[in-house]
CSV table of C-alpha atoms in Angstrom, one decimal:
chain,number,residue,atom,x,y,z
A,1203,ALA,CA,50.8,21.5,-31.3
A,1204,ARG,CA,46.9,22.0,-31.2
A,1205,ALA,CA,47.5,25.4,-29.3
A,1206,ARG,CA,49.9,26.4,-32.0
A,1207,ALA,CA,47.5,25.6,-34.7
A,1208,ASP,CA,44.7,27.7,-32.8
A,1209,GLU,CA,47.1,30.6,-32.6
A,1210,MET,CA,47.9,30.3,-36.3
A,1211,GLN,CA,44.1,30.5,-37.2
A,1212,ALA,CA,43.6,33.7,-34.9
A,1213,ALA,CA,46.9,35.4,-36.6
A,1214,VAL,CA,45.6,34.6,-40.1
A,1215,ALA,CA,42.2,36.0,-38.9
A,1216,LEU,CA,43.9,39.2,-37.9
A,1217,ALA,CA,46.2,39.4,-40.7
A,1218,PHE,CA,43.8,39.0,-43.9
A,1219,PRO,CA,40.4,40.2,-45.1
A,1220,ALA,CA,37.7,37.9,-44.0
A,1221,ASP,CA,37.0,36.4,-47.6
A,1222,GLU,CA,40.8,35.5,-47.9
A,1223,VAL,CA,40.7,34.1,-44.4
A,1224,ARG,CA,37.8,31.6,-45.3
A,1225,THR,CA,39.7,30.7,-48.5
A,1226,ILE,CA,42.8,30.0,-46.5
A,1227,ALA,CA,40.9,28.1,-43.8
A,1228,VAL,CA,39.0,25.8,-46.4
A,1229,ALA,CA,42.6,25.2,-48.2
A,1230,SER,CA,44.4,24.3,-45.1
A,1231,GLY,CA,41.6,22.1,-44.2
A,1232,LYS,CA,41.6,20.1,-47.1
A,1233,ALA,CA,45.6,19.8,-47.0
A,1234,THR,CA,45.0,18.6,-43.4
A,1235,GLY,CA,42.5,16.1,-44.3
A,1236,ASP,CA,45.0,14.8,-47.1
A,1237,TYR,CA,47.7,14.6,-44.3
A,1238,ILE,CA,45.6,12.7,-42.2
A,1239,ILE,CA,44.9,10.2,-44.9
A,1240,ALA,CA,48.3,9.9,-46.1
A,1241,HIS,CA,50.2,9.8,-42.6
A,1242,ARG,CA,47.8,9.1,-39.8
A,1243,ILE,CA,45.3,6.6,-41.0
A,1244,PRO,CA,46.8,3.0,-41.7
A,1245,ARG,CA,46.6,2.3,-45.6
A,1246,LEU,CA,44.6,-0.9,-45.1
A,1247,ALA,CA,42.1,1.0,-42.9
A,1248,ALA,CA,41.8,3.7,-45.7
A,1249,ARG,CA,41.4,1.2,-48.5
A,1250,LEU,CA,38.7,-0.7,-46.5
A,1251,LEU,CA,36.7,2.5,-45.6
A,1252,ALA,CA,36.9,3.5,-49.4
A,1253,TRP,CA,35.8,-0.1,-50.4
A,1254,LEU,CA,32.9,-0.1,-48.0
A,1255,PRO,CA,29.5,1.3,-48.7
A,1256,ALA,CA,29.0,4.8,-47.1
A,1257,SER,CA,26.5,3.3,-44.7
A,1258,LEU,CA,29.2,1.1,-43.2
A,1259,ALA,CA,32.1,3.4,-43.8
A,1260,ALA,CA,30.9,6.5,-42.1
A,1261,PRO,CA,30.1,5.3,-38.7
A,1262,LEU,CA,33.5,3.5,-38.6
A,1263,LEU,CA,35.4,6.7,-39.6
A,1264,MET,CA,33.4,8.8,-37.1
A,1265,MET,CA,34.3,6.2,-34.4
A,1266,ALA,CA,38.0,6.4,-35.4
A,1267,ILE,CA,37.6,10.2,-35.2
A,1268,LYS,CA,36.0,10.3,-31.8
A,1269,ARG,CA,38.8,8.0,-30.3
A,1270,HIS,CA,41.4,10.7,-31.7
A,1271,ALA,CA,39.5,13.9,-31.1
A,1272,TRP,CA,41.6,15.0,-28.2
A,1273,THR,CA,44.3,15.5,-30.7
A,1274,PHE,CA,42.2,18.5,-32.3
A,1275,ILE,CA,39.9,19.5,-29.6
A,1276,GLY,CA,42.2,19.4,-26.6
A,1277,SER,CA,40.1,20.2,-23.5
A,1278,GLY,CA,37.0,20.9,-25.5
A,1279,THR,CA,34.2,18.6,-26.3
A,1280,PHE,CA,33.6,16.7,-29.5
A,1281,ALA,CA,30.0,15.2,-29.4
A,1282,VAL,CA,28.8,12.7,-32.0
A,1283,GLU,CA,25.2,12.5,-32.7
A,1284,ASN,CA,25.6,10.0,-35.5
A,1285,ALA,CA,28.0,9.0,-38.3
A,1286,TRP,CA,26.7,12.3,-40.3
A,1287,ALA,CA,26.5,14.9,-37.6
A,1288,PHE,CA,28.6,16.1,-34.7
A,1289,SER,CA,29.6,19.1,-32.5
A,1290,ILE,CA,32.6,20.8,-31.5
A,1291,ASP,CA,32.5,22.9,-28.4
A,1292,ARG,CA,35.5,25.1,-27.4
A,1293,ARG,CA,33.5,27.3,-25.0
A,1294,ASP,CA,34.8,25.7,-21.6
A,1295,THR,CA,38.4,25.0,-22.6
A,1296,ASP,CA,41.9,26.1,-21.3
A,1297,ASP,CA,42.4,28.0,-24.7
A,1298,ARG,CA,44.6,31.0,-24.3
A,1299,ILE,CA,42.7,32.8,-27.0
A,1300,ALA,CA,39.1,32.3,-28.3
A,1301,PRO,CA,39.1,30.4,-31.4
A,1302,PRO,CA,38.1,32.6,-34.5
A,1303,PRO,CA,35.3,31.5,-36.8
A,1304,SER,CA,38.0,30.6,-39.3
A,1305,LEU,CA,38.9,27.7,-37.0
A,1306,PHE,CA,35.4,26.2,-37.5
A,1307,VAL,CA,35.5,26.6,-41.4
A,1308,TRP,CA,38.8,24.7,-41.1
A,1309,TYR,CA,37.1,21.7,-39.0
A,1310,GLY,CA,34.4,21.5,-41.7
A,1311,ALA,CA,37.1,21.4,-44.6
A,1312,VAL,CA,39.0,18.6,-42.7
A,1313,PHE,CA,35.9,16.6,-42.4
A,1314,SER,CA,34.7,17.3,-45.8
A,1315,ARG,CA,38.0,15.8,-47.2
A,1316,LEU,CA,38.0,12.9,-44.8
A,1317,TYR,CA,34.5,11.9,-45.6
A,1318,GLN,CA,35.0,12.7,-49.6
A,1319,ARG,CA,38.2,10.4,-49.7
A,1320,LEU,CA,37.2,7.7,-47.3
A,1321,VAL,CA,33.4,7.4,-47.4
A,1322,GLU,CA,31.7,8.8,-50.6
A,1323,PRO,CA,33.0,11.5,-53.0
A,1324,GLY,CA,29.9,13.6,-52.7
A,1325,CYS,CA,30.1,14.2,-48.9
A,1326,VAL,CA,30.2,17.9,-47.9
A,1327,CYS,CA,30.4,19.0,-44.0
A,1328,ARG,CA,28.3,22.1,-43.3
A,1329,ALA,CA,28.0,24.1,-40.3
A,1330,ASP,CA,24.4,24.4,-38.7
A,1331,GLY,CA,24.1,28.1,-38.0
A,1332,SER,CA,27.1,30.3,-36.9
A,1333,ALA,CA,29.8,29.7,-34.4
A,1334,THR,CA,29.2,31.4,-31.1
A,1335,VAL,CA,32.8,32.9,-31.2
A,1336,ALA,CA,32.0,35.5,-28.5
A,1337,SER,CA,31.7,32.8,-26.0
A,1338,GLY,CA,34.7,30.9,-26.8
A,1339,GLY,CA,33.2,28.9,-30.0
A,1340,MET,CA,30.7,26.1,-30.4
A,1341,GLN,CA,29.5,24.7,-33.8
A,1342,THR,CA,27.2,21.7,-34.8
A,1343,PHE,CA,28.1,20.2,-38.1
A,1344,ARG,CA,26.2,17.9,-40.6
A,1345,ILE,CA,27.9,15.8,-43.3
A,1346,GLU,CA,25.5,15.9,-46.4
A,1347,ARG,CA,25.6,13.4,-49.2
A,1348,TYR,CA,25.1,14.6,-52.9
A,1349,PRO,CA,24.3,12.5,-55.9
A,1350,ARG,CA,27.0,12.9,-58.8
A,1351,SER,CA,24.5,15.1,-60.6
A,1352,VAL,CA,24.8,18.0,-57.9
A,1353,ARG,CA,28.0,17.2,-56.5
A,1354,SER,CA,30.2,19.9,-58.5
A,1355,LYS,CA,27.6,22.7,-57.8
A,1356,LYS,CA,27.2,21.9,-54.0
A,1357,MET,CA,30.9,21.4,-53.6
A,1358,ALA,CA,31.5,24.9,-55.4
A,1359,GLU,CA,29.1,26.4,-53.1
A,1360,THR,CA,30.6,25.3,-49.8
A,1361,GLU,CA,34.1,26.5,-51.0
A,1362,SER,CA,32.8,29.8,-51.9
A,1363,ALA,CA,30.3,30.3,-49.1
């Protein structure tokens, strides 16, 4: 299933203009996050994470994500710096095709949605720098927390950037 998802991202990247590809990646990432919450995370665990303070919920969520990273990384590497930072490295994988930049946009949108719904509504997952797609793809991400007063503005910037 992961290989087909990668191929779908590549097909979308070839079929649509870059701004539409980004919009599609963000929308599909949000939908994937919603699906994971509804169908892959036990309801009791989701309720517990949402109830806990972010300082406790984030490490628990990241630990669970790391345990299941093989489902979205395949033979790539998922490295956790801490509960708020991680990297995805797809350079030395068995991928049939190099991942397009939109795949990393999709990853960011999935993590944003998971953290917004399970840790704190003001969380936004941002890529550090740009993915090195020419060599197969590696990206470092940071999950930032925004207070309620700047939340809407920052979330809108993430979706349009």
